[in-house]
């Protein structure tokens, strides 16, 4: 990937940070609604231009499902990660500020450094089960597929 988009999810908003292989991080806030998801995708595609994007967010239950499902259905590379993994990666990197904007940057940097696996099928159609660990398990008709969807898109 050449662009990573970290999303800090809350009940009402998505605080977003886009990192590229060059330049300054770009930040923006969107509503945690279907209209906000669409604006987020357009913003990311506009800023990343021809770059291949990897979206990453923490598993926050119902707050993160909407945007994750929207991005997956838009055929984007999306990782939903255990919040503890992000927290400890930030701690190890010496991140001090605990704001939504800083968290979005930490999440984008986590995606850049660790390339977490992606879910690649919409949950309402293919039975994606969200687990606490934040990695999607994909199953359909009692068969399981590998969790390499985003690696195959790179």
Tab-separated table of N, CA and C in Angstrom, residues 1-153:
chain	number	residue	atom	x	y	z
A	1	UNK	N	0.820	-1.188	0.000
A	1	UNK	CA	0.000	0.000	0.000
A	1	UNK	C	0.860	1.245	0.000
A	2	UNK	N	0.301	2.322	-0.505
A	2	UNK	CA	1.028	3.592	-0.487
A	2	UNK	C	0.254	4.688	0.243
A	3	UNK	N	-0.914	4.335	0.812
A	3	UNK	CA	-1.675	5.266	1.650
A	3	UNK	C	-2.408	4.456	2.714
A	4	UNK	N	-2.392	4.978	3.929
A	4	UNK	CA	-3.043	4.308	5.056
A	4	UNK	C	-3.991	5.304	5.700
A	5	UNK	N	-5.214	4.869	5.962
A	5	UNK	CA	-6.221	5.749	6.535
A	5	UNK	C	-6.658	5.178	7.871
A	6	UNK	N	-6.299	5.870	8.947
A	6	UNK	CA	-6.689	5.474	10.297
A	6	UNK	C	-7.984	6.162	10.673
A	7	UNK	N	-8.908	5.393	11.244
A	7	UNK	CA	-10.212	5.935	11.624
A	7	UNK	C	-10.429	5.704	13.113
A	8	UNK	N	-10.545	6.790	13.856
A	8	UNK	CA	-10.898	6.710	15.274
A	8	UNK	C	-12.413	6.883	15.351
A	9	UNK	N	-13.107	5.832	15.771
A	9	UNK	CA	-14.567	5.783	15.733
A	9	UNK	C	-15.159	6.134	17.092
A	10	UNK	N	-16.156	7.002	17.079
A	10	UNK	CA	-16.961	7.260	18.273
A	10	UNK	C	-18.426	7.160	17.869
A	11	UNK	N	-19.305	7.325	18.815
A	11	UNK	CA	-20.734	7.171	18.542
A	11	UNK	C	-21.200	8.094	17.409
A	12	UNK	N	-20.763	9.345	17.421
A	12	UNK	CA	-21.264	10.335	16.471
A	12	UNK	C	-20.300	10.718	15.360
A	13	UNK	N	-18.986	10.506	15.575
A	13	UNK	CA	-18.012	11.001	14.600
A	13	UNK	C	-16.950	9.963	14.253
A	14	UNK	N	-16.312	10.213	13.114
A	14	UNK	CA	-15.139	9.465	12.666
A	14	UNK	C	-14.021	10.484	12.524
A	15	UNK	N	-12.995	10.361	13.350
A	15	UNK	CA	-11.811	11.215	13.217
A	15	UNK	C	-10.842	10.427	12.357
A	16	UNK	N	-10.399	11.023	11.245
A	16	UNK	CA	-9.662	10.277	10.222
A	16	UNK	C	-8.308	10.922	9.967
A	17	UNK	N	-7.307	10.070	9.733
A	17	UNK	CA	-5.968	10.531	9.359
A	17	UNK	C	-5.485	9.718	8.168
A	18	UNK	N	-5.028	10.406	7.137
A	18	UNK	CA	-4.465	9.747	5.966
A	18	UNK	C	-2.961	9.947	5.971
A	19	UNK	N	-2.223	8.847	5.900
A	19	UNK	CA	-0.757	8.876	5.793
A	19	UNK	C	-0.374	8.367	4.413
A	20	UNK	N	0.586	9.031	3.811
A	20	UNK	CA	1.144	8.546	2.548
A	20	UNK	C	2.616	8.248	2.764
A	21	UNK	N	3.249	7.730	1.752
A	21	UNK	CA	4.667	7.431	1.874
A	21	UNK	C	5.500	8.718	1.934
A	22	UNK	N	4.881	9.852	1.627
A	22	UNK	CA	5.551	11.149	1.665
A	22	UNK	C	4.544	12.198	2.149
A	23	UNK	N	5.039	13.349	2.554
A	23	UNK	CA	4.166	14.457	2.931
A	23	UNK	C	3.626	14.357	4.343
A	24	UNK	N	2.875	15.395	4.701
A	24	UNK	CA	2.300	15.490	6.043
A	24	UNK	C	1.017	14.669	6.150
A	25	UNK	N	0.715	14.190	7.366
A	25	UNK	CA	-0.574	13.518	7.573
A	25	UNK	C	-1.724	14.495	7.328
A	26	UNK	N	-2.800	14.000	6.767
A	26	UNK	CA	-4.005	14.785	6.512
A	26	UNK	C	-5.095	14.328	7.476
A	27	UNK	N	-5.762	15.271	8.128
A	27	UNK	CA	-6.800	14.947	9.113
A	27	UNK	C	-8.141	15.538	8.688
A	28	UNK	N	-9.206	14.826	9.017
A	28	UNK	CA	-10.553	15.336	8.767
A	28	UNK	C	-11.529	14.560	9.654
A	29	UNK	N	-12.648	15.203	9.979
A	29	UNK	CA	-13.676	14.559	10.790
A	29	UNK	C	-14.946	14.392	9.942
A	30	UNK	N	-15.606	13.242	10.103
A	30	UNK	CA	-16.832	12.932	9.386
A	30	UNK	C	-17.879	12.441	10.375
A	31	UNK	N	-19.131	12.560	9.992
A	31	UNK	CA	-20.210	12.020	10.809
A	31	UNK	C	-20.205	10.498	10.718
A	32	UNK	N	-20.542	9.839	11.808
A	32	UNK	CA	-20.628	8.371	11.820
A	32	UNK	C	-22.033	7.983	11.327
A	33	UNK	N	-22.283	8.287	10.053
A	33	UNK	CA	-23.551	8.025	9.377
A	33	UNK	C	-23.246	7.559	7.956
A	34	UNK	N	-24.213	6.966	7.263
A	34	UNK	CA	-23.968	6.573	5.869
A	34	UNK	C	-23.486	7.740	4.990
A	35	UNK	N	-24.034	8.929	5.176
A	35	UNK	CA	-23.568	10.080	4.398
A	35	UNK	C	-22.117	10.410	4.747
A	36	UNK	N	-21.759	10.316	6.015
A	36	UNK	CA	-20.382	10.544	6.441
A	36	UNK	C	-19.432	9.500	5.876
A	37	UNK	N	-19.878	8.245	5.796
A	37	UNK	CA	-19.040	7.176	5.227
A	37	UNK	C	-18.719	7.490	3.764
A	38	UNK	N	-19.737	7.926	3.020
A	38	UNK	CA	-19.537	8.253	1.608
A	38	UNK	C	-18.569	9.427	1.451
A	39	UNK	N	-18.707	10.441	2.305
A	39	UNK	CA	-17.790	11.585	2.256
A	39	UNK	C	-16.368	11.150	2.586
A	40	UNK	N	-16.218	10.286	3.579
A	40	UNK	CA	-14.903	9.749	3.948
A	40	UNK	C	-14.253	9.054	2.754
A	41	UNK	N	-14.997	8.199	2.082
A	41	UNK	CA	-14.439	7.466	0.941
A	41	UNK	C	-14.031	8.428	-0.170
A	42	UNK	N	-14.870	9.403	-0.495
A	42	UNK	CA	-14.526	10.381	-1.540
A	42	UNK	C	-13.283	11.180	-1.157
A	43	UNK	N	-13.216	11.609	0.125
A	43	UNK	CA	-12.056	12.363	0.609
A	43	UNK	C	-10.780	11.538	0.482
A	44	UNK	N	-10.839	10.295	0.942
A	44	UNK	CA	-9.670	9.425	0.876
A	44	UNK	C	-9.230	9.162	-0.552
A	45	UNK	N	-10.180	8.897	-1.435
A	45	UNK	CA	-9.842	8.639	-2.836
A	45	UNK	C	-9.265	9.885	-3.490
A	46	UNK	N	-9.800	11.057	-3.140
A	46	UNK	CA	-9.292	12.307	-3.702
A	46	UNK	C	-7.857	12.573	-3.243
A	47	UNK	N	-7.603	12.462	-1.949
A	47	UNK	CA	-6.263	12.759	-1.435
A	47	UNK	C	-5.239	11.698	-1.814
A	48	UNK	N	-5.660	10.455	-1.855
A	48	UNK	CA	-4.720	9.377	-2.168
A	48	UNK	C	-4.474	9.268	-3.665
A	49	UNK	N	-5.379	9.831	-4.468
A	49	UNK	CA	-5.278	9.808	-5.934
A	49	UNK	C	-5.076	8.378	-6.433
A	50	UNK	N	-3.919	8.096	-7.002
A	50	UNK	CA	-3.667	6.771	-7.571
A	50	UNK	C	-3.081	5.780	-6.567
A	51	UNK	N	-2.958	6.175	-5.333
A	51	UNK	CA	-2.372	5.296	-4.315
A	51	UNK	C	-3.342	4.167	-3.957
A	52	UNK	N	-2.787	3.050	-3.543
A	52	UNK	CA	-3.620	1.963	-3.019
A	52	UNK	C	-3.796	2.214	-1.524
A	53	UNK	N	-5.055	2.266	-1.071
A	53	UNK	CA	-5.380	2.641	0.305
A	53	UNK	C	-5.689	1.430	1.170
A	54	UNK	N	-5.293	1.529	2.412
A	54	UNK	CA	-5.616	0.537	3.440
A	54	UNK	C	-6.283	1.288	4.585
A	55	UNK	N	-7.579	1.041	4.793
A	55	UNK	CA	-8.328	1.648	5.898
A	55	UNK	C	-8.157	0.771	7.131
A	56	UNK	N	-8.010	1.390	8.282
A	56	UNK	CA	-7.843	0.640	9.525
A	56	UNK	C	-8.611	1.343	10.637
A	57	UNK	N	-9.314	0.554	11.455
A	57	UNK	CA	-10.051	1.090	12.586
A	57	UNK	C	-10.073	0.077	13.707
A	58	UNK	N	-10.350	0.580	14.906
A	58	UNK	CA	-10.466	-0.295	16.065
A	58	UNK	C	-11.835	-0.963	16.080
A	59	UNK	N	-11.876	-2.165	16.631
A	59	UNK	CA	-13.143	-2.870	16.822
A	59	UNK	C	-13.866	-2.220	17.994
A	60	UNK	N	-14.885	-1.435	17.694
A	60	UNK	CA	-15.651	-0.763	18.750
A	60	UNK	C	-17.112	-1.195	18.699
A	61	UNK	N	-17.347	-2.418	18.276
A	61	UNK	CA	-18.704	-2.950	18.247
A	61	UNK	C	-19.593	-2.229	17.263
A	62	UNK	N	-20.786	-1.876	17.706
A	62	UNK	CA	-21.774	-1.295	16.808
A	62	UNK	C	-21.328	0.035	16.219
A	63	UNK	N	-20.472	0.778	16.902
A	63	UNK	CA	-20.024	2.062	16.370
A	63	UNK	C	-19.161	1.898	15.127
A	64	UNK	N	-18.377	0.838	15.036
A	64	UNK	CA	-17.468	0.661	13.901
A	64	UNK	C	-18.040	-0.206	12.785
A	65	UNK	N	-19.087	-0.956	13.045
A	65	UNK	CA	-19.620	-1.868	12.026
A	65	UNK	C	-20.118	-1.156	10.783
A	66	UNK	N	-20.794	-0.026	10.963
A	66	UNK	CA	-21.362	0.674	9.812
A	66	UNK	C	-20.310	1.112	8.818
A	67	UNK	N	-19.285	1.816	9.294
A	67	UNK	CA	-18.252	2.313	8.386
A	67	UNK	C	-17.438	1.157	7.808
A	68	UNK	N	-17.145	0.133	8.609
A	68	UNK	CA	-16.383	-1.008	8.094
A	68	UNK	C	-17.160	-1.718	6.992
A	69	UNK	N	-18.440	-1.955	7.221
A	69	UNK	CA	-19.271	-2.621	6.218
A	69	UNK	C	-19.356	-1.772	4.948
A	70	UNK	N	-19.549	-0.462	5.102
A	70	UNK	CA	-19.620	0.427	3.945
A	70	UNK	C	-18.346	0.327	3.104
A	71	UNK	N	-17.184	0.391	3.756
A	71	UNK	CA	-15.914	0.357	3.028
A	71	UNK	C	-15.673	-0.992	2.368
A	72	UNK	N	-16.040	-2.076	3.043
A	72	UNK	CA	-15.898	-3.403	2.451
A	72	UNK	C	-16.775	-3.521	1.213
A	73	UNK	N	-18.020	-3.062	1.325
A	73	UNK	CA	-18.925	-3.124	0.180
A	73	UNK	C	-18.450	-2.239	-0.970
A	74	UNK	N	-17.664	-1.209	-0.664
A	74	UNK	CA	-17.074	-0.347	-1.691
A	74	UNK	C	-15.759	-0.946	-2.209
A	75	UNK	N	-15.472	-2.175	-1.817
A	75	UNK	CA	-14.292	-2.932	-2.261
A	75	UNK	C	-12.980	-2.262	-1.861
A	76	UNK	N	-12.963	-1.733	-0.642
A	76	UNK	CA	-11.751	-1.149	-0.089
A	76	UNK	C	-11.076	-2.151	0.849
A	77	UNK	N	-9.781	-2.039	1.013
A	77	UNK	CA	-9.039	-2.860	1.966
A	77	UNK	C	-9.292	-2.289	3.359
A	78	UNK	N	-9.876	-3.097	4.254
A	78	UNK	CA	-10.278	-2.628	5.577
A	78	UNK	C	-9.799	-3.618	6.641
A	79	UNK	N	-9.153	-3.114	7.667
A	79	UNK	CA	-8.768	-3.927	8.818
A	79	UNK	C	-9.489	-3.407	10.048
A	80	UNK	N	-10.065	-4.313	10.809
A	80	UNK	CA	-10.678	-3.976	12.092
A	80	UNK	C	-9.810	-4.655	13.149
A	81	UNK	N	-9.201	-3.839	14.008
A	81	UNK	CA	-8.134	-4.306	14.891
A	81	UNK	C	-8.545	-4.192	16.354
A	82	UNK	N	-8.067	-5.118	17.155
A	82	UNK	CA	-8.261	-5.085	18.601
A	82	UNK	C	-7.721	-3.762	19.144
A	83	UNK	N	-8.513	-3.000	19.883
A	83	UNK	CA	-8.032	-1.727	20.437
A	83	UNK	C	-6.771	-1.870	21.290
A	84	UNK	N	-6.603	-3.003	21.964
A	84	UNK	CA	-5.403	-3.195	22.787
A	84	UNK	C	-4.145	-3.221	21.923
A	85	UNK	N	-4.232	-3.782	20.718
A	85	UNK	CA	-3.072	-3.807	19.826
A	85	UNK	C	-2.647	-2.387	19.458
A	86	UNK	N	-3.626	-1.546	19.156
A	86	UNK	CA	-3.337	-0.153	18.815
A	86	UNK	C	-2.746	0.564	20.029
A	87	UNK	N	-3.347	0.352	21.185
A	87	UNK	CA	-2.888	1.016	22.411
A	87	UNK	C	-1.429	0.686	22.698
A	88	UNK	N	-1.079	-0.594	22.626
A	88	UNK	CA	0.293	-0.984	22.955
A	88	UNK	C	1.281	-0.582	21.870
A	89	UNK	N	0.848	-0.562	20.627
A	89	UNK	CA	1.720	-0.076	19.555
A	89	UNK	C	2.005	1.411	19.751
A	90	UNK	N	0.974	2.171	20.150
A	90	UNK	CA	1.156	3.601	20.408
A	90	UNK	C	2.090	3.816	21.599
A	91	UNK	N	1.870	3.041	22.627
A	91	UNK	CA	2.720	3.142	23.820
A	91	UNK	C	4.164	2.839	23.465
A	92	UNK	N	4.393	1.783	22.683
A	92	UNK	CA	5.756	1.401	22.292
A	92	UNK	C	6.414	2.472	21.425
A	93	UNK	N	5.611	3.190	20.646
A	93	UNK	CA	6.146	4.238	19.775
A	93	UNK	C	6.315	5.558	20.516
A	94	UNK	N	5.881	5.612	21.776
A	94	UNK	CA	6.054	6.812	22.579
A	94	UNK	C	4.989	7.872	22.379
A	95	UNK	N	3.839	7.488	21.807
A	95	UNK	CA	2.753	8.456	21.615
A	95	UNK	C	2.249	8.905	22.978
A	96	UNK	N	2.132	10.217	23.161
A	96	UNK	CA	1.733	10.733	24.453
A	96	UNK	C	0.338	11.309	24.488
A	97	UNK	N	-0.028	12.055	23.452
A	97	UNK	CA	-1.339	12.705	23.429
A	97	UNK	C	-2.445	11.678	23.246
A	98	UNK	N	-3.534	11.874	23.955
A	98	UNK	CA	-4.689	10.977	23.850
A	98	UNK	C	-5.883	11.802	23.402
A	99	UNK	N	-5.864	12.205	22.130
A	99	UNK	CA	-6.994	12.907	21.536
A	99	UNK	C	-7.491	12.070	20.369
A	100	UNK	N	-8.690	12.338	19.876
A	100	UNK	CA	-9.205	11.589	18.735
A	100	UNK	C	-8.315	11.770	17.512
A	101	UNK	N	-7.831	12.979	17.295
A	101	UNK	CA	-6.949	13.257	16.159
A	101	UNK	C	-5.642	12.477	16.278
A	102	UNK	N	-5.067	12.475	17.465
A	102	UNK	CA	-3.829	11.714	17.699
A	102	UNK	C	-4.085	10.218	17.550
A	103	UNK	N	-5.229	9.743	18.025
A	103	UNK	CA	-5.566	8.323	17.894
A	103	UNK	C	-5.695	7.913	16.432
A	104	UNK	N	-6.299	8.760	15.598
A	104	UNK	CA	-6.433	8.447	14.172
A	104	UNK	C	-5.059	8.312	13.524
A	105	UNK	N	-4.133	9.178	13.908
A	105	UNK	CA	-2.762	9.092	13.392
A	105	UNK	C	-2.102	7.798	13.848
A	106	UNK	N	-2.274	7.444	15.107
A	106	UNK	CA	-1.699	6.196	15.635
A	106	UNK	C	-2.259	4.993	14.881
A	107	UNK	N	-3.554	4.990	14.592
A	107	UNK	CA	-4.181	3.869	13.881
A	107	UNK	C	-3.645	3.778	12.451
A	108	UNK	N	-3.516	4.911	11.768
A	108	UNK	CA	-2.960	4.909	10.413
A	108	UNK	C	-1.517	4.409	10.422
A	109	UNK	N	-0.742	4.866	11.400
A	109	UNK	CA	0.653	4.418	11.507
A	109	UNK	C	0.726	2.927	11.826
A	110	UNK	N	-0.199	2.440	12.655
A	110	UNK	CA	-0.246	1.003	12.951
A	110	UNK	C	-0.478	0.211	11.664
A	111	UNK	N	-1.408	0.659	10.834
A	111	UNK	CA	-1.684	-0.031	9.567
A	111	UNK	C	-0.449	-0.009	8.673
A	112	UNK	N	0.243	1.120	8.634
A	112	UNK	CA	1.449	1.237	7.797
A	112	UNK	C	2.555	0.290	8.262
A	113	UNK	N	2.770	0.254	9.563
A	113	UNK	CA	3.870	-0.560	10.101
A	113	UNK	C	3.572	-2.060	10.154
A	114	UNK	N	2.309	-2.425	10.445
A	114	UNK	CA	1.991	-3.825	10.743
A	114	UNK	C	1.165	-4.535	9.680
A	115	UNK	N	0.588	-3.801	8.730
A	115	UNK	CA	-0.224	-4.383	7.662
A	115	UNK	C	-1.171	-5.466	8.181
A	116	UNK	N	-2.110	-5.105	9.065
A	116	UNK	CA	-3.013	-6.113	9.632
A	116	UNK	C	-3.924	-6.716	8.559
A	117	UNK	N	-4.422	-7.930	8.780
A	117	UNK	CA	-5.278	-8.581	7.775
A	117	UNK	C	-6.601	-7.844	7.608
A	118	UNK	N	-7.195	-8.041	6.448
A	118	UNK	CA	-8.441	-7.350	6.108
A	118	UNK	C	-9.594	-8.325	5.975
A	119	UNK	N	-10.790	-7.823	6.275
A	119	UNK	CA	-12.016	-8.532	5.942
A	119	UNK	C	-12.434	-8.069	4.566
A	120	UNK	N	-12.922	-8.972	3.743
A	120	UNK	CA	-13.234	-8.561	2.377
A	120	UNK	C	-14.641	-8.918	1.912
A	121	UNK	N	-15.527	-9.297	2.818
A	121	UNK	CA	-16.891	-9.631	2.436
A	121	UNK	C	-17.875	-8.934	3.361
A	122	UNK	N	-19.005	-8.429	2.835
A	122	UNK	CA	-19.967	-7.750	3.702
A	122	UNK	C	-20.647	-8.712	4.658
A	123	UNK	N	-20.748	-8.337	5.934
A	123	UNK	CA	-21.243	-9.255	6.957
A	123	UNK	C	-22.668	-9.724	6.751
A	124	UNK	N	-23.551	-8.869	6.274
A	124	UNK	CA	-24.933	-9.298	6.161
A	124	UNK	C	-25.123	-10.337	5.067
A	125	UNK	N	-24.165	-10.487	4.151
A	125	UNK	CA	-24.306	-11.447	3.066
A	125	UNK	C	-23.501	-12.725	3.284
A	126	UNK	N	-22.366	-12.643	3.970
A	126	UNK	CA	-21.454	-13.776	4.036
A	126	UNK	C	-21.117	-14.223	5.449
A	127	UNK	N	-21.836	-13.757	6.424
A	127	UNK	CA	-21.651	-14.265	7.779
A	127	UNK	C	-20.315	-13.920	8.394
A	128	UNK	N	-19.880	-12.688	8.269
A	128	UNK	CA	-18.640	-12.301	8.950
A	128	UNK	C	-18.962	-12.129	10.425
A	129	UNK	N	-18.225	-12.786	11.259
A	129	UNK	CA	-18.431	-12.682	12.701
A	129	UNK	C	-17.320	-11.825	13.283
A	130	UNK	N	-17.710	-10.794	13.988
A	130	UNK	CA	-16.748	-9.915	14.621
A	130	UNK	C	-16.380	-10.525	15.962
A	131	UNK	N	-15.106	-10.707	16.167
A	131	UNK	CA	-14.631	-11.246	17.432
A	131	UNK	C	-13.899	-10.155	18.187
A	132	UNK	N	-13.718	-10.363	19.464
A	132	UNK	CA	-13.024	-9.379	20.292
A	132	UNK	C	-11.646	-9.063	19.745
A	133	UNK	N	-10.967	-10.048	19.190
A	133	UNK	CA	-9.607	-9.806	18.699
A	133	UNK	C	-9.593	-8.860	17.509
A	134	UNK	N	-10.758	-8.598	16.912
A	134	UNK	CA	-10.812	-7.617	15.852
A	134	UNK	C	-10.487	-8.142	14.472
A	135	UNK	N	-10.234	-9.413	14.328
A	135	UNK	CA	-9.960	-9.981	13.014
A	135	UNK	C	-11.230	-10.641	12.525
A	136	UNK	N	-11.573	-10.403	11.301
A	136	UNK	CA	-12.789	-10.988	10.755
A	136	UNK	C	-12.582	-12.453	10.417
A	137	UNK	N	-13.522	-13.283	10.795
A	137	UNK	CA	-13.561	-14.670	10.372
A	137	UNK	C	-14.681	-14.766	9.360
A	138	UNK	N	-14.384	-15.237	8.193
A	138	UNK	CA	-15.359	-15.259	7.124
A	138	UNK	C	-15.835	-16.697	6.935
A	139	UNK	N	-17.147	-16.900	7.008
A	139	UNK	CA	-17.651	-18.246	6.786
A	139	UNK	C	-18.949	-18.183	6.008
A	140	UNK	N	-19.157	-19.165	5.179
A	140	UNK	CA	-20.372	-19.280	4.389
A	140	UNK	C	-20.608	-20.763	4.126
A	141	UNK	N	-21.798	-21.254	4.451
A	141	UNK	CA	-22.134	-22.670	4.247
A	141	UNK	C	-21.150	-23.611	4.932
A	142	UNK	N	-20.770	-23.264	6.157
A	142	UNK	CA	-19.856	-24.077	6.967
A	142	UNK	C	-18.472	-24.240	6.363
A	143	UNK	N	-18.087	-23.344	5.480
A	143	UNK	CA	-16.720	-23.366	4.962
A	143	UNK	C	-16.067	-22.057	5.350
A	144	UNK	N	-14.779	-22.070	5.531
A	144	UNK	CA	-14.053	-20.859	5.908
A	144	UNK	C	-13.084	-20.470	4.817
A	145	UNK	N	-12.920	-19.188	4.623
A	145	UNK	CA	-11.922	-18.712	3.677
A	145	UNK	C	-10.757	-18.131	4.458
A	146	UNK	N	-9.660	-17.938	3.782
A	146	UNK	CA	-8.482	-17.360	4.461
A	146	UNK	C	-8.728	-15.892	4.715
A	147	UNK	N	-7.944	-15.320	5.617
A	147	UNK	CA	-8.071	-13.912	5.961
A	147	UNK	C	-6.997	-13.106	5.263
A	148	UNK	N	-6.850	-13.314	3.951
A	148	UNK	CA	-5.798	-12.604	3.212
A	148	UNK	C	-6.373	-11.674	2.169
A	149	UNK	N	-7.626	-11.278	2.329
A	149	UNK	CA	-8.282	-10.430	1.355
A	149	UNK	C	-7.505	-9.181	1.022
A	150	UNK	N	-6.962	-8.519	2.030
A	150	UNK	CA	-6.268	-7.274	1.718
A	150	UNK	C	-4.900	-7.546	1.145
A	151	UNK	N	-4.266	-8.654	1.504
A	151	UNK	CA	-2.975	-8.971	0.919
A	151	UNK	C	-3.122	-9.287	-0.561
A	152	UNK	N	-4.249	-9.863	-0.967
A	152	UNK	CA	-4.469	-10.172	-2.358
A	152	UNK	C	-4.725	-8.931	-3.188
A	153	UNK	N	-5.155	-7.832	-2.556
A	153	UNK	CA	-5.426	-6.599	-3.282
A	153	UNK	C	-4.190	-5.740	-3.452
